[in-house]
mmCIF file of C-alpha atoms in Angstrom:
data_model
loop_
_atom_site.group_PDB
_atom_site.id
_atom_site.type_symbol
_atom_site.label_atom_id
_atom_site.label_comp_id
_atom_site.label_asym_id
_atom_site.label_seq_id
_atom_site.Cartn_x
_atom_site.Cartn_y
_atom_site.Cartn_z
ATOM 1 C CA UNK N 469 37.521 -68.695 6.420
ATOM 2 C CA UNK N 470 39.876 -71.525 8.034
ATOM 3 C CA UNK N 471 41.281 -71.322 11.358
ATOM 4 C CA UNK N 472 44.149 -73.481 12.762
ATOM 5 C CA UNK N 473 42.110 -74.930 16.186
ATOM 6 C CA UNK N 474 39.374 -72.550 15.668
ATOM 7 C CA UNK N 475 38.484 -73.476 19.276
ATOM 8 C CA UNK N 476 40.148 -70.635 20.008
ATOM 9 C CA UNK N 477 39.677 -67.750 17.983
ATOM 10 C CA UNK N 478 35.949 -68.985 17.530
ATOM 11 C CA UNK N 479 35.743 -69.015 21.372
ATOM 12 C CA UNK N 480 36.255 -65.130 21.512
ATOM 13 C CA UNK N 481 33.987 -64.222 17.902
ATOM 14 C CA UNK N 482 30.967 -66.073 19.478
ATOM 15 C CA UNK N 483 29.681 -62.635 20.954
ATOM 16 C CA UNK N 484 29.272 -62.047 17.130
ATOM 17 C CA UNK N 485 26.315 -62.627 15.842
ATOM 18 C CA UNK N 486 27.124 -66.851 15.927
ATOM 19 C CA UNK N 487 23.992 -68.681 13.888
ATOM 20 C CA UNK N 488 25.241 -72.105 14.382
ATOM 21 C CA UNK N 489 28.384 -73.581 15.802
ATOM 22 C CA UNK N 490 29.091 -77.565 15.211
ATOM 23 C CA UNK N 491 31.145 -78.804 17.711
ATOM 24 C CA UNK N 492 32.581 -81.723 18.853
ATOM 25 C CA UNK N 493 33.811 -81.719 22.668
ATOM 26 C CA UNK N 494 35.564 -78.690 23.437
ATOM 27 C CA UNK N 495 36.561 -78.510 19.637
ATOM 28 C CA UNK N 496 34.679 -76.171 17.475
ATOM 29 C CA UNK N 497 34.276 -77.720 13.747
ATOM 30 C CA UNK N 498 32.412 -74.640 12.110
ATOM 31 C CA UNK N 499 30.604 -71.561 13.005
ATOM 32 C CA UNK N 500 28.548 -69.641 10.941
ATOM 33 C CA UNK N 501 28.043 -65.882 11.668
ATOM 34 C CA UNK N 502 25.535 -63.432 9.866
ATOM 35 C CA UNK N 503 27.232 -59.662 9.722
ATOM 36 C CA UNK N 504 26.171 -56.751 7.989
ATOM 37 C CA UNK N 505 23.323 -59.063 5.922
ATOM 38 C CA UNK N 506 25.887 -61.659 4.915
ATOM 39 C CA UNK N 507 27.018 -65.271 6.074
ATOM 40 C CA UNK N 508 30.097 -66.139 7.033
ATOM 41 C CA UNK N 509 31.573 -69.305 7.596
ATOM 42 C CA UNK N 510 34.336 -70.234 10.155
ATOM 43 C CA UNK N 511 35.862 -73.691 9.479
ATOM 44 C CA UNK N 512 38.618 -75.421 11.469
ATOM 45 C CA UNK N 513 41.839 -76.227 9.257
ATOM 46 C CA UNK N 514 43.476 -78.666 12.503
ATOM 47 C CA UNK N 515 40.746 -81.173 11.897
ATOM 48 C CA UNK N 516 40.826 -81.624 8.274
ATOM 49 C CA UNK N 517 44.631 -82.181 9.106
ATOM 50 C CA UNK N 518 45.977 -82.113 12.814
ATOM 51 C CA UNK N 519 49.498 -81.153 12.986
ATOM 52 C CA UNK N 520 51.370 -78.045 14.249
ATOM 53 C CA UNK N 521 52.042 -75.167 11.815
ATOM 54 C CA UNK N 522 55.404 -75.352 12.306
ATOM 55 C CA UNK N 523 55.354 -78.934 10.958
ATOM 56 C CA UNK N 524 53.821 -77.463 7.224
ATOM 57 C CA UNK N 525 57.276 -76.595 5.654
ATOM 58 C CA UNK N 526 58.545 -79.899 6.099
ATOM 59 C CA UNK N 527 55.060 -81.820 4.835
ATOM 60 C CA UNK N 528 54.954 -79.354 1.979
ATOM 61 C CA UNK N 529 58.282 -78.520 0.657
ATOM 62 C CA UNK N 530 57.502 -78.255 -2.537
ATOM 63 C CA UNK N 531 54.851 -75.848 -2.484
ATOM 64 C CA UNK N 532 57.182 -73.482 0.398
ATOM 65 C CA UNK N 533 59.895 -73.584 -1.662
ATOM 66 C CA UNK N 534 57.874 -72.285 -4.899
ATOM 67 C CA UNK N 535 56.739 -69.163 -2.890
ATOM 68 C CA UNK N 536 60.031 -67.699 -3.264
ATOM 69 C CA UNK N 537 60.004 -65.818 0.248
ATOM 70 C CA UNK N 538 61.142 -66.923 3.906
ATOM 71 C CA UNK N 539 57.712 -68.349 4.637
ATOM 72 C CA UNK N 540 57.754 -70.699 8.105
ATOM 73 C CA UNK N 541 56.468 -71.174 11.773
ATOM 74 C CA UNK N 542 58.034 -68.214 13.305
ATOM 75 C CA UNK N 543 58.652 -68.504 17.410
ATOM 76 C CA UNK N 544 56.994 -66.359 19.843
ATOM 77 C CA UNK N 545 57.285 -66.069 23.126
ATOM 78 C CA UNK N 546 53.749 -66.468 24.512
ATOM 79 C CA UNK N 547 54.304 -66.190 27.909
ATOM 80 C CA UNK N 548 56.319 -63.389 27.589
ATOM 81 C CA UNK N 549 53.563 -61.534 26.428
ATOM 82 C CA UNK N 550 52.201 -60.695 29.765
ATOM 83 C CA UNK N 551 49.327 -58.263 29.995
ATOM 84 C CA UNK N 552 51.817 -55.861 31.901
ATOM 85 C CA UNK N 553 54.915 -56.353 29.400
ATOM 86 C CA UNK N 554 52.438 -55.939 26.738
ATOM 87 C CA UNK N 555 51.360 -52.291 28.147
ATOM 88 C CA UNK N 556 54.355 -51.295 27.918
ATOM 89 C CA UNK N 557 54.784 -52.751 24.393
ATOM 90 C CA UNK N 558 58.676 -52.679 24.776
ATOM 91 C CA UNK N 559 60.153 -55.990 24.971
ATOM 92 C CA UNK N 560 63.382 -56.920 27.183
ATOM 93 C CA UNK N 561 65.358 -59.518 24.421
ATOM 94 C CA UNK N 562 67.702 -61.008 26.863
ATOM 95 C CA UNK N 563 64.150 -62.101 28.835
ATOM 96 C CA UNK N 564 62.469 -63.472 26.267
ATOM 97 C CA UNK N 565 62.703 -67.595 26.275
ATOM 98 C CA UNK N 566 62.754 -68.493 29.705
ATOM 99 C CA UNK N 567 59.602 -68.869 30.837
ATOM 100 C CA UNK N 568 58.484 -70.979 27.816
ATOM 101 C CA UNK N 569 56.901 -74.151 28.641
ATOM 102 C CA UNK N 570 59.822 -75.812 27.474
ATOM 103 C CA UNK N 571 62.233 -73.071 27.716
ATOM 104 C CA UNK N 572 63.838 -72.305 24.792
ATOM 105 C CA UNK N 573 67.350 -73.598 23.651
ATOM 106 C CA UNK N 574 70.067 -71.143 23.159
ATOM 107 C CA UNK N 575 69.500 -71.725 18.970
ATOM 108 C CA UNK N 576 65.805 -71.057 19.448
ATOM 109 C CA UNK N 577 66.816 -67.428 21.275
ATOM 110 C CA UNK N 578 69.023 -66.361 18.834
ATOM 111 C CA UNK N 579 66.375 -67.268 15.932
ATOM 112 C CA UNK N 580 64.169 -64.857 17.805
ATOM 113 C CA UNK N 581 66.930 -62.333 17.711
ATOM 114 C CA UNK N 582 67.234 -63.414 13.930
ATOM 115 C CA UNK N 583 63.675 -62.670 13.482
ATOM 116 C CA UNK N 584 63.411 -59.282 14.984
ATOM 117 C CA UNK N 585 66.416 -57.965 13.230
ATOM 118 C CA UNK N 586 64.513 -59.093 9.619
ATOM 119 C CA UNK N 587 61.817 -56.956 10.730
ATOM 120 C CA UNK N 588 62.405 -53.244 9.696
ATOM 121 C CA UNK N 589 61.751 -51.464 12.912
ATOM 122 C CA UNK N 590 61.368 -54.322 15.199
ATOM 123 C CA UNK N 591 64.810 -53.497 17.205
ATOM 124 C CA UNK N 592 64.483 -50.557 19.875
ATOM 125 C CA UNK N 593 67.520 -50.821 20.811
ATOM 126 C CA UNK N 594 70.823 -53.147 22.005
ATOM 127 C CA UNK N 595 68.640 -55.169 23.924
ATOM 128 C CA UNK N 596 64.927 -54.200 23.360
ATOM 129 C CA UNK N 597 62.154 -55.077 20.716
ATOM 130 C CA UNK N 598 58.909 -53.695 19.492
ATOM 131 C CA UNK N 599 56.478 -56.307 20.984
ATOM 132 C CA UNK N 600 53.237 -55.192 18.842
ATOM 133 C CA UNK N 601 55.756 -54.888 15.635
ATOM 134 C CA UNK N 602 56.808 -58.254 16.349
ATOM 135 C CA UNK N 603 53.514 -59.815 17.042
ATOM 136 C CA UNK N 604 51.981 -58.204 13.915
ATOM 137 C CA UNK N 605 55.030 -60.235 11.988
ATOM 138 C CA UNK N 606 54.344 -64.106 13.733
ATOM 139 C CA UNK N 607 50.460 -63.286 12.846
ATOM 140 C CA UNK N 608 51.201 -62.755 9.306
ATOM 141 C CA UNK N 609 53.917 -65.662 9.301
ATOM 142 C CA UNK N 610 51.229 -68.297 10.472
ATOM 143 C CA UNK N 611 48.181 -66.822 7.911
ATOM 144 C CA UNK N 612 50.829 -67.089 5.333
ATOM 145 C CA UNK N 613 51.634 -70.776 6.393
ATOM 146 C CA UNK N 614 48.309 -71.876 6.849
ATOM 147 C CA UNK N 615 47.500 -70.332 3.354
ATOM 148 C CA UNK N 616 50.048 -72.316 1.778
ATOM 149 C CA UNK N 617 49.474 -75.928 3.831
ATOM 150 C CA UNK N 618 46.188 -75.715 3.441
ATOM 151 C CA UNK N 619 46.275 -74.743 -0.330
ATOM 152 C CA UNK N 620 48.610 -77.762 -0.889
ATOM 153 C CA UNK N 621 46.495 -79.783 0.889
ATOM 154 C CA UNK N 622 43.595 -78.828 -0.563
ATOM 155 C CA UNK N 623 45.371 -79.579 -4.201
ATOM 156 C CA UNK N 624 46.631 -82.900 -3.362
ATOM 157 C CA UNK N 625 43.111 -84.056 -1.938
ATOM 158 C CA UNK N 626 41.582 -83.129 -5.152
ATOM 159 C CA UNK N 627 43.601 -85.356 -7.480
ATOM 160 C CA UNK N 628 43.428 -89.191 -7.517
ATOM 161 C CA UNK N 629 43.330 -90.829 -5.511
ATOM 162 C CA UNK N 630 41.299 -89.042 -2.972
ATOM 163 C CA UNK N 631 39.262 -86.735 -5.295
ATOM 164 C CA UNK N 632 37.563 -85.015 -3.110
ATOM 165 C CA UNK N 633 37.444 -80.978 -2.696
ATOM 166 C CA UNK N 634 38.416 -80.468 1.568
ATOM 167 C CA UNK N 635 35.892 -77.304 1.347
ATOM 168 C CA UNK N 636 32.773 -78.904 1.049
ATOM 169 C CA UNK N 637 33.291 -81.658 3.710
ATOM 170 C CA UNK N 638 33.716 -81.130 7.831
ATOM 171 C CA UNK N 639 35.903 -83.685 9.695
ATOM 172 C CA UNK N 640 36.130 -84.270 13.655
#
């Protein structure tokens, strides 16, 4: 399984079961977990190559286009998701975007608004969102971006020059 900076999300699976964790700094490489009598192995996708998500469309045009579907980096407002706006799991539109570390530009509020309307029952109302409906959504956007980066990737590495399959090597 490949992570984008598994440093993260391996961070809050090491309660579970971790048999080995290579690491480099703060940075986890790979982590190997043993659940229900089987191994499983946690790799991290930003070493092998370290640029944002939102940066795959443009490196691999080609393959996004071929998928057919609106498939991209989707914004989300990260520190809007409070632990007390996320109780109430209604979200406030016109709020959303300013306390963003940058704030976000009027285009980059408006492709939010965008995004909640192509969700089918994201929008509560004139000015309110589902926050878990649209969290669900930017999860699936980045697995589906990841899938295709790293698939592309993955391709390009094994023809020549390179010839060399990205699964069976670890990178810092």
């Amino acid at each position: 399984v490949y992570f984008h900076n598994l440093g993260f999300d391996g961070r809050l699976l090491m309660k579970h079961n971790v048999t080995s964790n290579i690491m480099k700094g703060s940075k986890i490489i790979t982590q190997k977990h043993s659940y229900d009598g089987k191994r499983i192995t946690l790799n991290d996708s930003y070493s092998l190559f370290p640029q944002a998500l939102k940066r795959f469309p443009a490196a691999f045009k080609k393959e996004f286009a071929e998928q057919g579907v609106r498939v991209q980096k989707e914004l989300f407002p990260y520190r809007y998701y409070s632990y007390e706006h996320v109780l109430h799991k209604v979200g406030i539109i016109s709020e959303v975007g300013y306390d963003e570390l940058p704030a976000w530009s009027q285009a980059q509020r408006e492709e939010f608004v965008k995004n909640i309307d192509s969700i089918d029952g994201c929008r509560l109302g004139t000015d309110t969102f589902d926050m878990m409906l649209y969290c669900e959504f930017y999860c699936q956007q980045d697995v589906n971006v990841l899938r295709i980066g790293f698939n592309a990737f993955r391709q390009a590495a094994l023809n020549e020059p390179i010839c060399i399959d990205i699964h069976t090597v670890k990178t810092a």
